[in-house]
Amino acid sequence: MIRLFPELGVKKAILFGSLVRGDVTEASDIDLILIKDTSKRFVDRLEEALLTLDPRVGLDVLVYTPEEFADLLKAKPFIQKAVREGRVLYEA
């Protein structure tokens, strides 16, 4: 999956959730934040990521521009926790 990040124009990818915490179950999926420059609508970004990455397991992906991510990091505890507990998988 990581090898496809350049094709998507990803600047940074952060893995978070149960895989990072080590409490994976059969119902677990991959939780991923992708940061990239784009002018696409949020829903179109998600569709593009899912179609390109073509996951073989459940994937919850959030795709933000660097500006959106910076704003969310200041205001949203969910994003703050994902960054604090997560792991950077890729950085261009």
CSV table of N, CA and C in Angstrom, one decimal:
chain,number,residue,atom,x,y,z
A,1,MET,N,0.8,-1.2,0.0
A,1,MET,CA,0.0,0.0,0.0
A,1,MET,C,0.9,1.3,0.0
A,2,ILE,N,1.9,1.3,0.8
A,2,ILE,CA,2.8,2.4,0.9
A,2,ILE,C,3.4,2.8,-0.4
A,3,ARG,N,3.7,1.8,-1.3
A,3,ARG,CA,4.3,2.1,-2.6
A,3,ARG,C,3.4,2.9,-3.5
A,4,LEU,N,2.1,2.9,-3.2
A,4,LEU,CA,1.1,3.7,-4.0
A,4,LEU,C,1.0,5.1,-3.5
A,5,PHE,N,1.5,5.5,-2.4
A,5,PHE,CA,1.4,6.8,-1.9
A,5,PHE,C,1.9,7.9,-2.8
A,6,PRO,N,3.1,7.7,-3.4
A,6,PRO,CA,3.5,8.7,-4.4
A,6,PRO,C,2.5,8.9,-5.6
A,7,GLU,N,2.0,7.8,-6.0
A,7,GLU,CA,1.0,7.9,-7.1
A,7,GLU,C,-0.2,8.8,-6.7
A,8,LEU,N,-0.6,8.7,-5.5
A,8,LEU,CA,-1.7,9.6,-5.0
A,8,LEU,C,-1.3,11.0,-4.6
A,9,GLY,N,0.0,11.3,-4.6
A,9,GLY,CA,0.5,12.6,-4.3
A,9,GLY,C,0.6,12.8,-2.8
A,10,VAL,N,0.6,11.7,-2.0
A,10,VAL,CA,0.6,11.9,-0.6
A,10,VAL,C,2.0,12.5,-0.1
A,11,LYS,N,1.8,13.5,0.8
A,11,LYS,CA,3.0,14.1,1.4
A,11,LYS,C,3.3,13.4,2.8
A,12,LYS,N,2.3,12.9,3.4
A,12,LYS,CA,2.5,12.3,4.7
A,12,LYS,C,1.3,11.3,5.0
A,13,ALA,N,1.6,10.1,5.6
A,13,ALA,CA,0.6,9.1,5.9
A,13,ALA,C,0.8,8.8,7.4
A,14,ILE,N,-0.3,8.8,8.1
A,14,ILE,CA,-0.2,8.4,9.5
A,14,ILE,C,-1.1,7.3,9.8
A,15,LEU,N,-0.6,6.2,10.3
A,15,LEU,CA,-1.4,5.1,10.8
A,15,LEU,C,-1.8,5.3,12.2
A,16,PHE,N,-3.0,5.0,12.5
A,16,PHE,CA,-3.5,5.2,13.9
A,16,PHE,C,-4.5,4.1,14.2
A,17,GLY,N,-5.0,4.0,15.5
A,17,GLY,CA,-6.0,3.1,15.8
A,17,GLY,C,-5.4,1.8,16.4
A,18,SER,N,-6.2,0.7,16.2
A,18,SER,CA,-5.9,-0.6,16.9
A,18,SER,C,-4.6,-1.2,16.4
A,19,LEU,N,-4.2,-1.0,15.1
A,19,LEU,CA,-3.0,-1.6,14.7
A,19,LEU,C,-1.8,-1.0,15.4
A,20,VAL,N,-1.8,0.3,15.7
A,20,VAL,CA,-0.7,1.0,16.4
A,20,VAL,C,-0.8,0.6,17.9
A,21,ARG,N,-2.0,0.6,18.4
A,21,ARG,CA,-2.1,0.3,19.8
A,21,ARG,C,-1.8,-1.2,20.2
A,22,GLY,N,-1.9,-2.0,19.2
A,22,GLY,CA,-1.7,-3.5,19.4
A,22,GLY,C,-2.9,-4.2,19.9
A,23,ASP,N,-4.1,-3.7,19.8
A,23,ASP,CA,-5.3,-4.4,20.2
A,23,ASP,C,-6.2,-4.8,19.0
A,24,VAL,N,-5.6,-5.4,18.1
A,24,VAL,CA,-6.2,-5.8,16.8
A,24,VAL,C,-7.2,-7.0,17.1
A,25,THR,N,-8.3,-6.9,16.5
A,25,THR,CA,-9.3,-8.0,16.6
A,25,THR,C,-9.7,-8.4,15.2
A,26,GLU,N,-10.5,-9.4,15.0
A,26,GLU,CA,-11.0,-9.8,13.7
A,26,GLU,C,-11.8,-8.7,13.0
A,27,ALA,N,-12.4,-7.8,13.8
A,27,ALA,CA,-13.2,-6.7,13.3
A,27,ALA,C,-12.4,-5.5,13.0
A,28,SER,N,-11.1,-5.5,13.3
A,28,SER,CA,-10.3,-4.3,13.1
A,28,SER,C,-10.1,-4.0,11.7
A,29,ASP,N,-9.8,-2.7,11.4
A,29,ASP,CA,-9.5,-2.3,10.1
A,29,ASP,C,-8.2,-1.4,10.2
A,30,ILE,N,-7.8,-0.9,9.0
A,30,ILE,CA,-6.7,0.0,9.0
A,30,ILE,C,-7.2,1.4,9.0
A,31,ASP,N,-6.7,2.2,10.0
A,31,ASP,CA,-7.1,3.6,10.1
A,31,ASP,C,-5.9,4.4,9.7
A,32,LEU,N,-6.2,5.3,8.7
A,32,LEU,CA,-5.1,6.0,8.0
A,32,LEU,C,-5.5,7.5,7.7
A,33,ILE,N,-4.6,8.4,8.0
A,33,ILE,CA,-4.7,9.8,7.6
A,33,ILE,C,-3.7,10.0,6.5
A,34,LEU,N,-4.2,10.5,5.4
A,34,LEU,CA,-3.3,10.9,4.3
A,34,LEU,C,-3.4,12.4,4.1
A,35,ILE,N,-2.2,13.0,4.0
A,35,ILE,CA,-2.1,14.5,3.8
A,35,ILE,C,-1.5,14.7,2.4
A,36,LYS,N,-2.2,15.5,1.6
A,36,LYS,CA,-1.8,15.8,0.2
A,36,LYS,C,-2.4,17.1,-0.3
A,37,ASP,N,-1.7,17.7,-1.2
A,37,ASP,CA,-2.2,18.9,-1.9
A,37,ASP,C,-3.3,18.4,-2.9
A,38,THR,N,-4.5,19.0,-2.8
A,38,THR,CA,-5.6,18.7,-3.7
A,38,THR,C,-6.6,19.7,-3.6
A,39,SER,N,-7.4,19.9,-4.7
A,39,SER,CA,-8.5,20.8,-4.8
A,39,SER,C,-9.8,20.0,-4.8
A,40,LYS,N,-9.7,18.7,-4.8
A,40,LYS,CA,-10.9,17.8,-4.9
A,40,LYS,C,-11.7,17.9,-3.6
A,41,ARG,N,-13.0,17.7,-3.8
A,41,ARG,CA,-13.9,17.6,-2.6
A,41,ARG,C,-13.5,16.4,-1.7
A,42,PHE,N,-13.8,16.6,-0.5
A,42,PHE,CA,-13.4,15.6,0.5
A,42,PHE,C,-13.9,14.2,0.1
A,43,VAL,N,-15.1,14.0,-0.3
A,43,VAL,CA,-15.6,12.7,-0.7
A,43,VAL,C,-14.9,12.1,-1.9
A,44,ASP,N,-14.6,13.0,-2.8
A,44,ASP,CA,-13.8,12.6,-4.0
A,44,ASP,C,-12.4,12.1,-3.7
A,45,ARG,N,-11.8,12.8,-2.7
A,45,ARG,CA,-10.5,12.3,-2.2
A,45,ARG,C,-10.5,10.9,-1.6
A,46,LEU,N,-11.6,10.7,-0.8
A,46,LEU,CA,-11.7,9.4,-0.2
A,46,LEU,C,-11.9,8.3,-1.3
A,47,GLU,N,-12.7,8.6,-2.3
A,47,GLU,CA,-13.0,7.6,-3.4
A,47,GLU,C,-11.7,7.4,-4.1
A,48,GLU,N,-10.9,8.4,-4.4
A,48,GLU,CA,-9.7,8.2,-5.2
A,48,GLU,C,-8.7,7.4,-4.4
A,49,ALA,N,-8.6,7.6,-3.1
A,49,ALA,CA,-7.7,6.9,-2.2
A,49,ALA,C,-8.1,5.4,-2.2
A,50,LEU,N,-9.4,5.1,-2.0
A,50,LEU,CA,-9.8,3.7,-1.9
A,50,LEU,C,-9.7,3.0,-3.2
A,51,LEU,N,-9.9,3.7,-4.3
A,51,LEU,CA,-9.8,3.0,-5.6
A,51,LEU,C,-8.3,2.8,-5.9
A,52,THR,N,-7.5,3.7,-5.6
A,52,THR,CA,-6.0,3.5,-5.9
A,52,THR,C,-5.4,2.5,-5.0
A,53,LEU,N,-5.7,2.6,-3.7
A,53,LEU,CA,-5.1,1.7,-2.7
A,53,LEU,C,-5.6,0.3,-2.8
A,54,ASP,N,-6.9,0.1,-3.2
A,54,ASP,CA,-7.6,-1.2,-3.4
A,54,ASP,C,-7.3,-2.1,-2.3
A,55,PRO,N,-7.7,-1.7,-1.0
A,55,PRO,CA,-7.3,-2.5,0.1
A,55,PRO,C,-8.0,-3.9,0.1
A,56,ARG,N,-7.2,-4.9,0.6
A,56,ARG,CA,-7.7,-6.3,0.8
A,56,ARG,C,-8.4,-6.5,2.1
A,57,VAL,N,-8.3,-5.5,3.0
A,57,VAL,CA,-8.9,-5.5,4.3
A,57,VAL,C,-9.6,-4.2,4.5
A,58,GLY,N,-10.4,-4.1,5.6
A,58,GLY,CA,-11.1,-2.8,5.8
A,58,GLY,C,-10.1,-1.7,6.0
A,59,LEU,N,-10.5,-0.6,5.4
A,59,LEU,CA,-9.7,0.6,5.4
A,59,LEU,C,-10.5,1.8,5.7
A,60,ASP,N,-10.3,2.5,6.8
A,60,ASP,CA,-10.9,3.8,7.1
A,60,ASP,C,-9.8,4.9,6.8
A,61,VAL,N,-10.0,5.7,5.8
A,61,VAL,CA,-9.0,6.6,5.4
A,61,VAL,C,-9.6,8.0,5.4
A,62,LEU,N,-8.8,9.0,5.9
A,62,LEU,CA,-9.2,10.4,5.9
A,62,LEU,C,-8.1,11.1,5.1
A,63,VAL,N,-8.5,11.9,4.1
A,63,VAL,CA,-7.6,12.6,3.3
A,63,VAL,C,-7.8,14.1,3.4
A,64,TYR,N,-6.7,14.8,3.9
A,64,TYR,CA,-6.8,16.2,4.2
A,64,TYR,C,-5.7,16.9,3.4
A,65,THR,N,-5.9,18.2,3.1
A,65,THR,CA,-4.8,19.0,2.6
A,65,THR,C,-4.0,19.4,3.8
A,66,PRO,N,-2.7,19.9,3.5
A,66,PRO,CA,-1.9,20.3,4.7
A,66,PRO,C,-2.5,21.4,5.5
A,67,GLU,N,-3.2,22.3,4.8
A,67,GLU,CA,-3.9,23.4,5.6
A,67,GLU,C,-5.0,22.9,6.4
A,68,GLU,N,-5.9,22.0,5.9
A,68,GLU,CA,-7.0,21.4,6.6
A,68,GLU,C,-6.4,20.7,7.8
A,69,PHE,N,-5.4,19.9,7.6
A,69,PHE,CA,-4.8,19.1,8.7
A,69,PHE,C,-4.3,20.0,9.8
A,70,ALA,N,-3.6,21.1,9.4
A,70,ALA,CA,-3.1,22.0,10.4
A,70,ALA,C,-4.2,22.6,11.3
A,71,ASP,N,-5.3,23.0,10.6
A,71,ASP,CA,-6.4,23.5,11.3
A,71,ASP,C,-7.1,22.5,12.2
A,72,LEU,N,-7.3,21.3,11.7
A,72,LEU,CA,-7.9,20.2,12.5
A,72,LEU,C,-7.0,19.8,13.7
A,73,LEU,N,-5.7,19.8,13.5
A,73,LEU,CA,-4.8,19.5,14.6
A,73,LEU,C,-4.9,20.5,15.8
A,74,LYS,N,-5.2,21.7,15.5
A,74,LYS,CA,-5.4,22.7,16.5
A,74,LYS,C,-6.8,22.5,17.2
A,75,ALA,N,-7.8,22.1,16.5
A,75,ALA,CA,-9.1,22.1,17.0
A,75,ALA,C,-9.8,20.8,17.4
A,76,LYS,N,-9.3,19.7,16.9
A,76,LYS,CA,-10.0,18.4,17.0
A,76,LYS,C,-9.3,17.4,17.9
A,77,PRO,N,-9.7,17.1,19.0
A,77,PRO,CA,-9.1,16.1,19.9
A,77,PRO,C,-8.9,14.8,19.2
A,78,PHE,N,-9.8,14.4,18.3
A,78,PHE,CA,-9.6,13.1,17.6
A,78,PHE,C,-8.4,13.1,16.8
A,79,ILE,N,-8.1,14.2,16.1
A,79,ILE,CA,-6.9,14.3,15.2
A,79,ILE,C,-5.7,14.4,16.1
A,80,GLN,N,-5.7,15.1,17.2
A,80,GLN,CA,-4.6,15.2,18.1
A,80,GLN,C,-4.2,13.9,18.7
A,81,LYS,N,-5.2,13.1,19.0
A,81,LYS,CA,-5.0,11.7,19.6
A,81,LYS,C,-4.4,10.8,18.5
A,82,ALA,N,-4.9,10.9,17.3
A,82,ALA,CA,-4.4,10.1,16.2
A,82,ALA,C,-2.9,10.4,15.9
A,83,VAL,N,-2.5,11.7,16.0
A,83,VAL,CA,-1.1,12.1,15.8
A,83,VAL,C,-0.3,11.6,16.9
A,84,ARG,N,-0.8,11.9,18.1
A,84,ARG,CA,0.0,11.6,19.4
A,84,ARG,C,0.2,10.1,19.5
A,85,GLU,N,-0.8,9.2,19.2
A,85,GLU,CA,-0.6,7.8,19.3
A,85,GLU,C,-0.3,7.1,18.1
A,86,GLY,N,-0.4,7.8,16.9
A,86,GLY,CA,-0.1,7.2,15.6
A,86,GLY,C,1.3,7.0,15.3
A,87,ARG,N,1.5,6.5,14.1
A,87,ARG,CA,2.9,6.3,13.6
A,87,ARG,C,2.9,6.8,12.1
A,88,VAL,N,3.9,7.6,11.8
A,88,VAL,CA,4.1,8.1,10.5
A,88,VAL,C,4.6,6.9,9.6
A,89,LEU,N,3.9,6.6,8.6
A,89,LEU,CA,4.2,5.5,7.7
A,89,LEU,C,5.0,6.0,6.5
A,90,TYR,N,4.8,7.2,6.1
A,90,TYR,CA,5.4,7.7,4.9
A,90,TYR,C,5.4,9.2,5.0
A,91,GLU,N,6.5,9.8,4.5
A,91,GLU,CA,6.7,11.2,4.4
A,91,GLU,C,7.5,11.6,3.2
A,92,ALA,N,7.0,12.4,2.3
A,92,ALA,CA,7.7,12.8,1.1
A,92,ALA,C,8.5,14.0,1.3
